[in-house]
Short mmCIF file of C-alpha atoms in Angstrom, two decimals:
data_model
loop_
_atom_site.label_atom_id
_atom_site.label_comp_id
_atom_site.label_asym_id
_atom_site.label_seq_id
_atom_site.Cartn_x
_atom_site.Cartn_y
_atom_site.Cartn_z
CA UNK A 20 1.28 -16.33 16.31
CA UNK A 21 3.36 -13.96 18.73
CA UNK A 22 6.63 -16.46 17.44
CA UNK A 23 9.46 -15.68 20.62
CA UNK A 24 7.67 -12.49 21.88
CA UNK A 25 5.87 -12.56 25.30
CA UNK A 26 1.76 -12.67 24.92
CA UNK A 27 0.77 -9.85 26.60
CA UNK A 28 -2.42 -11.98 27.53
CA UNK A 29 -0.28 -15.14 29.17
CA UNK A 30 1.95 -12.47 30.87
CA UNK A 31 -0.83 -10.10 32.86
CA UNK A 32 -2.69 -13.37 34.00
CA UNK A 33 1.27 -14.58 34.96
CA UNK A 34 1.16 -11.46 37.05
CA UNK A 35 -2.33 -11.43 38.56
CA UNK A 36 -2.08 -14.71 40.09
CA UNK A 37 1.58 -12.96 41.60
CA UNK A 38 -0.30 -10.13 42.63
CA UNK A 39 -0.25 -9.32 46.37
CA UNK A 40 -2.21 -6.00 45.59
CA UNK A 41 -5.19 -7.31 43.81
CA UNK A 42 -8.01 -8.43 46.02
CA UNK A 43 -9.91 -11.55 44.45
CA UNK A 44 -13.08 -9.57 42.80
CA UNK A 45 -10.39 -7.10 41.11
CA UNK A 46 -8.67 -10.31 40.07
CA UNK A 47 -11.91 -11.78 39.08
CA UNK A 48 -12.56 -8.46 36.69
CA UNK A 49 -9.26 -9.03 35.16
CA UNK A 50 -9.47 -12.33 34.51
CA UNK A 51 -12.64 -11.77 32.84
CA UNK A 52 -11.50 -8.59 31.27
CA UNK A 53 -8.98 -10.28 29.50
CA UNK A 54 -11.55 -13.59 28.25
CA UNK A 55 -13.57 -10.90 26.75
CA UNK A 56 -10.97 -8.54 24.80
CA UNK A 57 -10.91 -9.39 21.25
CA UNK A 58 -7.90 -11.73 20.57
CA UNK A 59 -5.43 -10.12 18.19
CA UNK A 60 -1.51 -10.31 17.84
CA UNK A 61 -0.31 -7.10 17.31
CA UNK A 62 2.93 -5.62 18.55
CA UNK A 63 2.71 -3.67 21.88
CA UNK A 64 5.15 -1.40 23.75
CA UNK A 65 4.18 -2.93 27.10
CA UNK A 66 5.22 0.68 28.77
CA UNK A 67 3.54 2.59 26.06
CA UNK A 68 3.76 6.88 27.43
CA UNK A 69 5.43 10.08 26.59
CA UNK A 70 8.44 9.10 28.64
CA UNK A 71 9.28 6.34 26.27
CA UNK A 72 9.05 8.59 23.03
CA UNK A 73 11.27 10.64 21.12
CA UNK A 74 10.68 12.90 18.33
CA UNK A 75 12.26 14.90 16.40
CA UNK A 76 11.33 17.48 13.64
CA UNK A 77 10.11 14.41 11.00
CA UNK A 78 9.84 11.26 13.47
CA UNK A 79 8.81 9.71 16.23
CA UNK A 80 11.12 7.25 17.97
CA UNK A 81 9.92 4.12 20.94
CA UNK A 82 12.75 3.75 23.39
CA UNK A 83 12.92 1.26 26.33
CA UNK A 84 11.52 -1.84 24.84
CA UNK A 85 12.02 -4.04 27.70
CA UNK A 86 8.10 -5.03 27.99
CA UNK A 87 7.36 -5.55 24.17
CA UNK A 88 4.77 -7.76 23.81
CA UNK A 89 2.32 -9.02 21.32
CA UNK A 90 -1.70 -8.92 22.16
CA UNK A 91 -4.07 -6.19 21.61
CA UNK A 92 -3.46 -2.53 21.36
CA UNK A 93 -5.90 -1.73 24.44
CA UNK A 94 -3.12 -2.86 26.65
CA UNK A 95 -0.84 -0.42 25.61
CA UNK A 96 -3.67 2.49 25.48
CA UNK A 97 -4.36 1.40 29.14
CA UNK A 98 -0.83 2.40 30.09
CA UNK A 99 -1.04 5.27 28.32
CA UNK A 100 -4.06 6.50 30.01
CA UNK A 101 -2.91 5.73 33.31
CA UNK A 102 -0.05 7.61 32.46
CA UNK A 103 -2.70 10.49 31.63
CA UNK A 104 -4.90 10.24 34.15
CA UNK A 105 -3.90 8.33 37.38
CA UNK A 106 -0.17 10.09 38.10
CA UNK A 107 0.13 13.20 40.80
CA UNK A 108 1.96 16.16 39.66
CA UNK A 109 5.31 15.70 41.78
CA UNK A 110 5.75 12.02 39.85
CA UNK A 111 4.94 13.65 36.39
CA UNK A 112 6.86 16.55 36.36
CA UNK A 113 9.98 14.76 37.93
CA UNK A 114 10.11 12.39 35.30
CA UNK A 115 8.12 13.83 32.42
CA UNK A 116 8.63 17.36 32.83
CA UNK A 117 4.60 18.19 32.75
CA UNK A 118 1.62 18.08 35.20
CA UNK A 119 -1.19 15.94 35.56
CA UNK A 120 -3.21 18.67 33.67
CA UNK A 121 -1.09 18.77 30.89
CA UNK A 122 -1.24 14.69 30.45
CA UNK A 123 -4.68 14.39 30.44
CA UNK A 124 -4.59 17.20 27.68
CA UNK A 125 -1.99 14.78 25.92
CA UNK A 126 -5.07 11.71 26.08
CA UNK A 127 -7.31 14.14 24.94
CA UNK A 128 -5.53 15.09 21.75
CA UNK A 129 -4.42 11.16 20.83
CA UNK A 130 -7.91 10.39 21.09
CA UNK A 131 -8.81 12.25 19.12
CA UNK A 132 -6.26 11.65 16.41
CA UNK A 133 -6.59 7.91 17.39
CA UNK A 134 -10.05 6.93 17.87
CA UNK A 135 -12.03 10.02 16.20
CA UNK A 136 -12.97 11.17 19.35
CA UNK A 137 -13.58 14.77 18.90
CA UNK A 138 -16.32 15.29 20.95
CA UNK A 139 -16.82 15.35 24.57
CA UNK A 140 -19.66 12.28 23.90
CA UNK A 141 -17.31 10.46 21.83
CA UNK A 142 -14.17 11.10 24.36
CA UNK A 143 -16.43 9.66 27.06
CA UNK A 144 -17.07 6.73 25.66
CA UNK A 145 -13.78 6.38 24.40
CA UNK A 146 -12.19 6.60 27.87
CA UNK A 147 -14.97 4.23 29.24
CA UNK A 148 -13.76 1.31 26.71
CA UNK A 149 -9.87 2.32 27.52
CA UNK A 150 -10.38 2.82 31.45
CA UNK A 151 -10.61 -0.92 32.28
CA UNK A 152 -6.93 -1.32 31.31
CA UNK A 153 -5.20 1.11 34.07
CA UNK A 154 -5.19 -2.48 35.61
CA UNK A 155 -2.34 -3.77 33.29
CA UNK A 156 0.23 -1.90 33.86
CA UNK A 157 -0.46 -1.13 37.81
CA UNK A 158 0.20 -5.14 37.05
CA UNK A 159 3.45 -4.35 35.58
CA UNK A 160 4.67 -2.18 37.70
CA UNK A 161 3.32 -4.32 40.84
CA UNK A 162 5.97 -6.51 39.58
CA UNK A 163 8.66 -3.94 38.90
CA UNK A 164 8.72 -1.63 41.61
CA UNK A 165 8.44 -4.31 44.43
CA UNK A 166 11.46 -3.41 46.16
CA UNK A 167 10.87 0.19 44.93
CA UNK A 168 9.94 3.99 46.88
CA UNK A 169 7.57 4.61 43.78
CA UNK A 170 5.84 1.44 45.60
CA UNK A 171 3.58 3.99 47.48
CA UNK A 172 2.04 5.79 44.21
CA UNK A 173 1.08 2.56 42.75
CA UNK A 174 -0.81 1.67 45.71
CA UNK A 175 -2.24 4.75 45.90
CA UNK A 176 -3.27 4.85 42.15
CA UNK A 177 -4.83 0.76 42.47
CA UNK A 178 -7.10 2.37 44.58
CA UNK A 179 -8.14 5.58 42.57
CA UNK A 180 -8.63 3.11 39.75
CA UNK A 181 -11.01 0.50 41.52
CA UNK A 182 -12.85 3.37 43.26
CA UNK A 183 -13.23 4.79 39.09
CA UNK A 184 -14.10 0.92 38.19
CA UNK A 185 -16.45 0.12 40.88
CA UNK A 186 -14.73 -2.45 42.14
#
């Protein structure tokens, strides 16, 4: 039980049927995405990347909590390695201070560390399970950026990540 927090779950299918990017088949692949991910409450970011973390010499500290949710954790990896992969250099180092190189570097590390993945089989089929949910937060920031110039690299990266899905 998620008790007063948002369900990440309820809140992306709140947002798909919003959607005005989606086509129906992409929301069709959600919506289906989301029946078959293992139901667990765990706590979730809900803008989980390297913009929203501060460390210091012994700690690591999330900022900008604004999206917490509770659901499973492949929702906030999904951000994460959109943040990683799907972001041009000119957005990344204006707001995170590295390339696109550098992030996908980043993802390659954590998985490692997170998911054992320290082979280039095992990162494969690590970013094949994780890939699927770029679609979340191009959901969340569908909804935040409406009115917004960062607008255009959304739209652009919605369609680098169906191309990478087949959809």
């Amino acid at each position: 039980n998620s008790g007063s927090f948002q369900d990440a779950e309820e809140k992306y299918l709140r947002l798909l049927e919003e959607s005005k990017m989606f086509p129906e088949n992409v929301k069709a692949f959600v919506r289906n995405l989301v029946k078959n991910t293992p139901k667990v409450s765990r706590c979730l970011h809900g803008d989980l990347q390297t913009g929203n973390l501060i460390l210091d010499d012994k700690n690591a500290y999330f900022i900008d909590l604004g999206e917490f949710a509770c659901g499973n954790p492949l929702y906030d990896l999904g951000c994460y390695y959109y943040f990683c992969h799907y972001l041009p250099d000119d957005f990344l180092l204006a707001t995170h201070y590295v390339n696109a190189a550098m992030m996908r570097k980043c993802w390659d590390v954590f998985a490692k560390f997170y998911f054992g993945a320290d082979t280039p089989e095992k990162l494969a089929t690590v970013d094949a399970q994780v890939k699927p949910y770029v679609l979340f937060p191009i959901l969340d920031f569908e909804h935040l950026l409406a009115e917004s110039q960062n607008l255009k690299y959304l739209e652009m990266n919605f369609q680098v990540a169906k191309k990478d899905l087949g959809l």
